[in-house]
Amino acid sequence: MANTLANKLANIENFYKETHSITGQDIQEFRQRDVDRKNMMAWGASMRGGQLTHKDEMIAEMLKKIEEEEKREEEEKNEKEKKWIEIVDPVRGSMHTIEIIRDRCSADNFVKASAVADYSLDTEQIKPVHFSDVAGVGFTCYQQATIRWKGKGTQIRVNRFYVVPDVSPIKHALVGKDFDDAHGSDLLDSNPQELVAYTAQKPKTVGTQTNSGDAQESGRSGR
């Protein structure tokens, strides 16, 4: 995403440089002026070329577009963010880590049918509910699954998710705005299984004895 944003900002800057003969020095000098650039366009319009040149106005417009693009990218990043939770398999009594996509543009929670089958989640039939994804493609849910899950801390929480077909692009599950408002801060920032694997595989210093903690980590990673 960082490279994509950098390319977009560079394209905006290059367009204004080429179209309005703006140089890097022009931009630098403009930035150094003791003015609020957010008011530059209004001032330029009211003064009709008084203290502000056309080039000044174009630089102000360019910087405003760059700022708007940066803000849009940041909002988009915050709208959809990858997190993790540990869920309870009610049949085996075991815990499994699944990936969660936070989507604050959604009002509902969804879990993939394959995850329901893999982790033996409890489900119930519901009246068909119709949804559409961001691309406008419609889909229908016929079941809801109950997920018992744990994030940060030890508390087990319970939430219901619509079961979506396996053709859905999400890996495991997606949570909407209401869930995120209530539990967003409880979601895991990283996959705990990956952290355990890294700890177990991390090379030990020569001459250092393996303690009981290392043995426990090795035993856990081999499960």
mmCIF file of C-alpha atoms in Angstrom:
data_model
loop_
_atom_site.group_PDB
_atom_site.id
_atom_site.type_symbol
_atom_site.label_atom_id
_atom_site.label_comp_id
_atom_site.label_asym_id
_atom_site.label_seq_id
_atom_site.Cartn_x
_atom_site.Cartn_y
_atom_site.Cartn_z
ATOM 1 C CA MET A 1 0.000 0.000 0.000
ATOM 2 C CA ALA A 2 2.899 2.340 0.794
ATOM 3 C CA ASN A 3 4.321 2.024 -2.722
ATOM 4 C CA THR A 4 0.886 2.534 -4.249
ATOM 5 C CA LEU A 5 0.322 5.711 -2.243
ATOM 6 C CA ALA A 6 3.797 7.023 -3.092
ATOM 7 C CA ASN A 7 3.095 6.466 -6.802
ATOM 8 C CA LYS A 8 -0.238 8.287 -6.593
ATOM 9 C CA LEU A 9 1.326 11.268 -4.829
ATOM 10 C CA ALA A 10 4.194 11.371 -7.323
ATOM 11 C CA ASN A 11 1.714 11.312 -10.233
ATOM 12 C CA ILE A 12 -0.205 14.247 -8.763
ATOM 13 C CA GLU A 13 2.982 16.255 -8.278
ATOM 14 C CA ASN A 14 4.338 15.429 -11.733
ATOM 15 C CA PHE A 15 1.051 16.418 -13.376
ATOM 16 C CA TYR A 16 1.126 19.886 -11.811
ATOM 17 C CA LYS A 17 4.824 20.345 -12.489
ATOM 18 C CA GLU A 18 4.412 19.539 -16.176
ATOM 19 C CA THR A 19 1.093 21.335 -16.698
ATOM 20 C CA HIS A 20 1.924 24.546 -14.855
ATOM 21 C CA SER A 21 5.741 24.670 -15.139
ATOM 22 C CA ILE A 22 6.190 24.213 -11.404
ATOM 23 C CA THR A 23 9.658 23.325 -10.138
ATOM 24 C CA GLY A 24 10.783 21.704 -6.933
ATOM 25 C CA GLN A 25 12.179 25.068 -5.858
ATOM 26 C CA ASP A 26 8.780 26.683 -6.418
ATOM 27 C CA ILE A 27 7.172 24.114 -4.112
ATOM 28 C CA GLN A 28 9.846 24.531 -1.467
ATOM 29 C CA GLU A 29 9.485 28.300 -1.443
ATOM 30 C CA PHE A 30 5.734 28.040 -1.288
ATOM 31 C CA ARG A 31 5.887 25.710 1.717
ATOM 32 C CA GLN A 32 8.142 28.133 3.557
ATOM 33 C CA ARG A 33 5.702 31.006 3.415
ATOM 34 C CA ASP A 34 4.014 31.885 6.655
ATOM 35 C CA VAL A 35 0.479 31.301 5.393
ATOM 36 C CA ASP A 36 -2.227 28.758 5.909
ATOM 37 C CA ARG A 37 -2.301 26.884 2.616
ATOM 38 C CA LYS A 38 -5.893 25.813 3.222
ATOM 39 C CA ASN A 39 -6.966 29.428 2.713
ATOM 40 C CA MET A 40 -4.781 30.098 -0.285
ATOM 41 C CA MET A 41 -7.381 29.289 -2.906
ATOM 42 C CA ALA A 42 -9.982 31.534 -1.263
ATOM 43 C CA TRP A 43 -7.502 34.364 -0.948
ATOM 44 C CA GLY A 44 -6.408 33.940 -4.532
ATOM 45 C CA ALA A 45 -9.994 34.119 -5.774
ATOM 46 C CA SER A 46 -10.863 37.223 -3.732
ATOM 47 C CA MET A 47 -7.650 39.071 -4.584
ATOM 48 C CA ARG A 48 -7.783 38.063 -8.271
ATOM 49 C CA GLY A 49 -4.085 37.694 -8.694
ATOM 50 C CA GLY A 50 -3.086 40.362 -6.178
ATOM 51 C CA GLN A 51 -0.465 38.841 -3.928
ATOM 52 C CA LEU A 52 -0.863 35.323 -5.251
ATOM 53 C CA THR A 53 0.289 34.310 -8.678
ATOM 54 C CA HIS A 54 -1.418 31.680 -10.772
ATOM 55 C CA LYS A 55 1.501 29.379 -10.038
ATOM 56 C CA ASP A 56 0.929 29.874 -6.287
ATOM 57 C CA GLU A 57 -2.695 28.883 -6.686
ATOM 58 C CA MET A 58 -1.742 25.758 -8.642
ATOM 59 C CA ILE A 59 0.807 24.723 -6.013
ATOM 60 C CA ALA A 60 -1.829 25.216 -3.312
ATOM 61 C CA GLU A 61 -4.268 23.110 -5.303
ATOM 62 C CA MET A 62 -1.629 20.401 -5.816
ATOM 63 C CA LEU A 63 -0.776 20.257 -2.107
ATOM 64 C CA LYS A 64 -4.444 20.082 -1.231
ATOM 65 C CA LYS A 65 -4.946 17.117 -3.574
ATOM 66 C CA ILE A 66 -1.911 15.368 -2.078
ATOM 67 C CA GLU A 67 -3.263 15.933 1.430
ATOM 68 C CA GLU A 68 -6.693 14.605 0.427
ATOM 69 C CA GLU A 69 -5.146 11.502 -1.156
ATOM 70 C CA GLU A 70 -3.086 10.791 1.967
ATOM 71 C CA LYS A 71 -6.176 11.193 4.138
ATOM 72 C CA ARG A 72 -8.230 8.924 1.872
ATOM 73 C CA GLU A 73 -5.580 6.204 1.972
ATOM 74 C CA GLU A 74 -5.403 6.398 5.760
ATOM 75 C CA GLU A 75 -9.191 6.166 6.090
ATOM 76 C CA GLU A 76 -9.266 3.201 3.711
ATOM 77 C CA LYS A 77 -6.546 1.481 5.726
ATOM 78 C CA ASN A 78 -8.524 1.987 8.931
ATOM 79 C CA GLU A 79 -11.776 0.827 7.338
ATOM 80 C CA LYS A 80 -10.388 -2.630 6.576
ATOM 81 C CA GLU A 81 -7.768 -4.061 8.851
ATOM 82 C CA LYS A 82 -6.552 -7.596 9.456
ATOM 83 C CA LYS A 83 -6.713 -8.959 13.019
ATOM 84 C CA TRP A 84 -6.917 -12.370 14.695
ATOM 85 C CA ILE A 85 -8.966 -14.174 17.345
ATOM 86 C CA GLU A 86 -8.806 -17.611 18.955
ATOM 87 C CA ILE A 87 -12.050 -19.559 18.616
ATOM 88 C CA VAL A 88 -13.374 -22.571 20.513
ATOM 89 C CA ASP A 89 -14.073 -25.805 18.655
ATOM 90 C CA PRO A 90 -17.125 -26.964 20.676
ATOM 91 C CA VAL A 91 -16.728 -30.597 19.606
ATOM 92 C CA ARG A 92 -13.018 -31.091 20.243
ATOM 93 C CA GLY A 93 -12.742 -28.464 22.978
ATOM 94 C CA SER A 94 -9.646 -27.025 21.304
ATOM 95 C CA MET A 95 -8.667 -23.457 20.411
ATOM 96 C CA HIS A 96 -7.861 -22.343 16.862
ATOM 97 C CA THR A 97 -6.642 -19.016 15.516
ATOM 98 C CA ILE A 98 -8.555 -17.446 12.642
ATOM 99 C CA GLU A 99 -8.016 -14.271 10.664
ATOM 100 C CA ILE A 100 -10.528 -11.456 11.107
ATOM 101 C CA ILE A 101 -11.087 -8.617 8.655
ATOM 102 C CA ARG A 102 -12.436 -5.458 10.291
ATOM 103 C CA ASP A 103 -14.778 -3.706 7.866
ATOM 104 C CA ARG A 104 -16.487 -0.687 9.379
ATOM 105 C CA CYS A 105 -18.486 -0.227 6.178
ATOM 106 C CA SER A 106 -20.325 -3.444 7.025
ATOM 107 C CA ALA A 107 -23.128 -3.646 9.571
ATOM 108 C CA ASP A 108 -22.909 -7.432 10.006
ATOM 109 C CA ASN A 109 -20.469 -10.232 10.793
ATOM 110 C CA PHE A 110 -19.673 -13.061 8.378
ATOM 111 C CA VAL A 111 -17.808 -16.365 8.626
ATOM 112 C CA LYS A 112 -16.844 -18.649 5.771
ATOM 113 C CA ALA A 113 -18.640 -21.993 5.445
ATOM 114 C CA SER A 114 -15.305 -23.829 5.367
ATOM 115 C CA ALA A 115 -14.352 -22.332 8.757
ATOM 116 C CA VAL A 116 -17.700 -23.480 10.167
ATOM 117 C CA ALA A 117 -16.956 -27.036 9.019
ATOM 118 C CA ASP A 118 -13.262 -27.015 10.007
ATOM 119 C CA TYR A 119 -13.935 -25.862 13.576
ATOM 120 C CA SER A 120 -17.302 -27.591 14.164
ATOM 121 C CA LEU A 121 -19.110 -24.329 14.868
ATOM 122 C CA ASP A 122 -22.717 -24.441 16.048
ATOM 123 C CA THR A 123 -25.151 -23.186 13.407
ATOM 124 C CA GLU A 124 -28.861 -22.657 12.979
ATOM 125 C CA GLN A 125 -31.020 -22.243 9.902
ATOM 126 C CA ILE A 126 -32.463 -18.783 9.317
ATOM 127 C CA LYS A 127 -34.741 -17.162 6.794
ATOM 128 C CA PRO A 128 -32.676 -16.254 3.697
ATOM 129 C CA VAL A 129 -30.931 -12.891 4.086
ATOM 130 C CA HIS A 130 -29.597 -11.150 0.988
ATOM 131 C CA PHE A 131 -26.402 -9.099 0.919
ATOM 132 C CA SER A 132 -24.087 -7.593 -1.679
ATOM 133 C CA ASP A 133 -20.323 -7.166 -1.482
ATOM 134 C CA VAL A 134 -18.276 -4.072 -2.335
ATOM 135 C CA ALA A 135 -18.274 -5.060 -5.992
ATOM 136 C CA GLY A 136 -22.065 -5.187 -6.027
ATOM 137 C CA VAL A 137 -22.181 -8.981 -6.292
ATOM 138 C CA GLY A 138 -25.132 -10.399 -4.404
ATOM 139 C CA PHE A 139 -25.126 -13.435 -2.119
ATOM 140 C CA THR A 140 -27.566 -15.079 0.262
ATOM 141 C CA CYS A 141 -27.017 -16.447 3.754
ATOM 142 C CA TYR A 142 -29.134 -19.329 5.063
ATOM 143 C CA GLN A 143 -27.357 -19.953 8.369
ATOM 144 C CA GLN A 144 -25.907 -18.180 11.355
ATOM 145 C CA ALA A 145 -22.980 -19.578 13.328
ATOM 146 C CA THR A 146 -22.237 -19.042 17.005
ATOM 147 C CA ILE A 147 -18.573 -18.299 17.628
ATOM 148 C CA ARG A 148 -17.048 -18.477 21.111
ATOM 149 C CA TRP A 149 -13.807 -16.564 20.934
ATOM 150 C CA LYS A 150 -10.968 -15.068 22.889
ATOM 151 C CA GLY A 151 -8.821 -12.078 22.020
ATOM 152 C CA LYS A 152 -6.554 -10.176 24.386
ATOM 153 C CA GLY A 153 -6.933 -11.459 27.920
ATOM 154 C CA THR A 154 -8.708 -14.626 28.978
ATOM 155 C CA GLN A 155 -12.394 -13.741 28.638
ATOM 156 C CA ILE A 156 -14.441 -15.934 26.288
ATOM 157 C CA ARG A 157 -17.002 -13.936 24.318
ATOM 158 C CA VAL A 158 -19.882 -15.145 22.164
ATOM 159 C CA ASN A 159 -21.069 -13.587 18.883
ATOM 160 C CA ARG A 160 -23.170 -14.655 15.940
ATOM 161 C CA PHE A 161 -21.985 -14.577 12.327
ATOM 162 C CA TYR A 162 -23.781 -15.072 9.024
ATOM 163 C CA VAL A 163 -22.359 -18.056 7.159
ATOM 164 C CA VAL A 164 -21.143 -17.092 3.681
ATOM 165 C CA PRO A 165 -20.293 -19.400 0.758
ATOM 166 C CA ASP A 166 -16.677 -20.458 0.270
ATOM 167 C CA VAL A 167 -16.444 -18.345 -2.885
ATOM 168 C CA SER A 168 -16.225 -15.302 -0.600
ATOM 169 C CA PRO A 169 -12.833 -13.558 -0.825
ATOM 170 C CA ILE A 170 -12.404 -13.411 2.979
ATOM 171 C CA LYS A 171 -10.054 -15.997 4.473
ATOM 172 C CA HIS A 172 -12.022 -16.885 7.603
ATOM 173 C CA ALA A 173 -14.302 -14.143 8.920
ATOM 174 C CA LEU A 174 -15.262 -10.466 8.654
ATOM 175 C CA VAL A 175 -16.682 -8.258 11.401
ATOM 176 C CA GLY A 176 -18.686 -5.080 10.972
ATOM 177 C CA LYS A 177 -18.929 -1.719 12.685
ATOM 178 C CA ASP A 178 -21.031 -2.797 15.701
ATOM 179 C CA PHE A 179 -18.641 -5.641 16.519
ATOM 180 C CA ASP A 180 -15.643 -3.376 16.018
ATOM 181 C CA ASP A 181 -17.080 -0.692 18.289
ATOM 182 C CA ALA A 182 -17.690 -3.253 21.029
ATOM 183 C CA HIS A 183 -14.643 -5.497 20.661
ATOM 184 C CA GLY A 184 -12.143 -3.874 18.290
ATOM 185 C CA SER A 185 -9.628 -3.200 21.046
ATOM 186 C CA ASP A 186 -9.827 -6.855 22.167
ATOM 187 C CA LEU A 187 -8.745 -8.323 18.816
ATOM 188 C CA LEU A 188 -5.227 -9.715 18.497
ATOM 189 C CA ASP A 189 -2.747 -7.607 16.517
ATOM 190 C CA SER A 190 -0.737 -10.645 15.396
ATOM 191 C CA ASN A 191 -1.211 -14.362 14.878
ATOM 192 C CA PRO A 192 -0.205 -16.053 18.175
ATOM 193 C CA GLN A 193 0.566 -19.323 16.367
ATOM 194 C CA GLU A 194 3.173 -17.570 14.225
ATOM 195 C CA LEU A 195 4.735 -16.003 17.325
ATOM 196 C CA VAL A 196 4.995 -19.411 19.031
ATOM 197 C CA ALA A 197 6.575 -20.939 15.929
ATOM 198 C CA TYR A 198 9.134 -18.134 15.721
ATOM 199 C CA THR A 199 10.038 -18.458 19.391
ATOM 200 C CA ALA A 200 10.483 -22.210 19.102
ATOM 201 C CA GLN A 201 12.653 -21.969 15.969
ATOM 202 C CA LYS A 202 14.797 -19.030 17.058
ATOM 203 C CA PRO A 203 18.481 -20.131 17.133
ATOM 204 C CA LYS A 204 19.931 -20.484 20.628
ATOM 205 C CA THR A 205 23.240 -18.974 21.679
ATOM 206 C CA VAL A 206 26.070 -21.492 21.663
ATOM 207 C CA GLY A 207 26.774 -22.761 25.166
ATOM 208 C CA THR A 208 23.333 -21.810 26.508
ATOM 209 C CA GLN A 209 21.398 -24.651 28.114
ATOM 210 C CA THR A 210 17.778 -25.234 27.162
ATOM 211 C CA ASN A 211 15.538 -24.334 30.056
ATOM 212 C CA SER A 212 12.080 -25.629 30.867
ATOM 213 C CA GLY A 213 10.464 -22.701 29.067
ATOM 214 C CA ASP A 214 12.237 -23.631 25.808
ATOM 215 C CA ALA A 215 11.109 -27.213 26.196
ATOM 216 C CA GLN A 216 7.533 -26.134 26.651
ATOM 217 C CA GLU A 217 7.681 -23.910 23.570
ATOM 218 C CA SER A 218 9.203 -26.730 21.505
ATOM 219 C CA GLY A 219 6.523 -29.097 22.664
ATOM 220 C CA ARG A 220 3.818 -26.613 21.808
ATOM 221 C CA SER A 221 5.191 -25.900 18.339
ATOM 222 C CA GLY A 222 5.245 -29.588 17.511
ATOM 223 C CA ARG A 223 1.560 -30.056 18.085
#
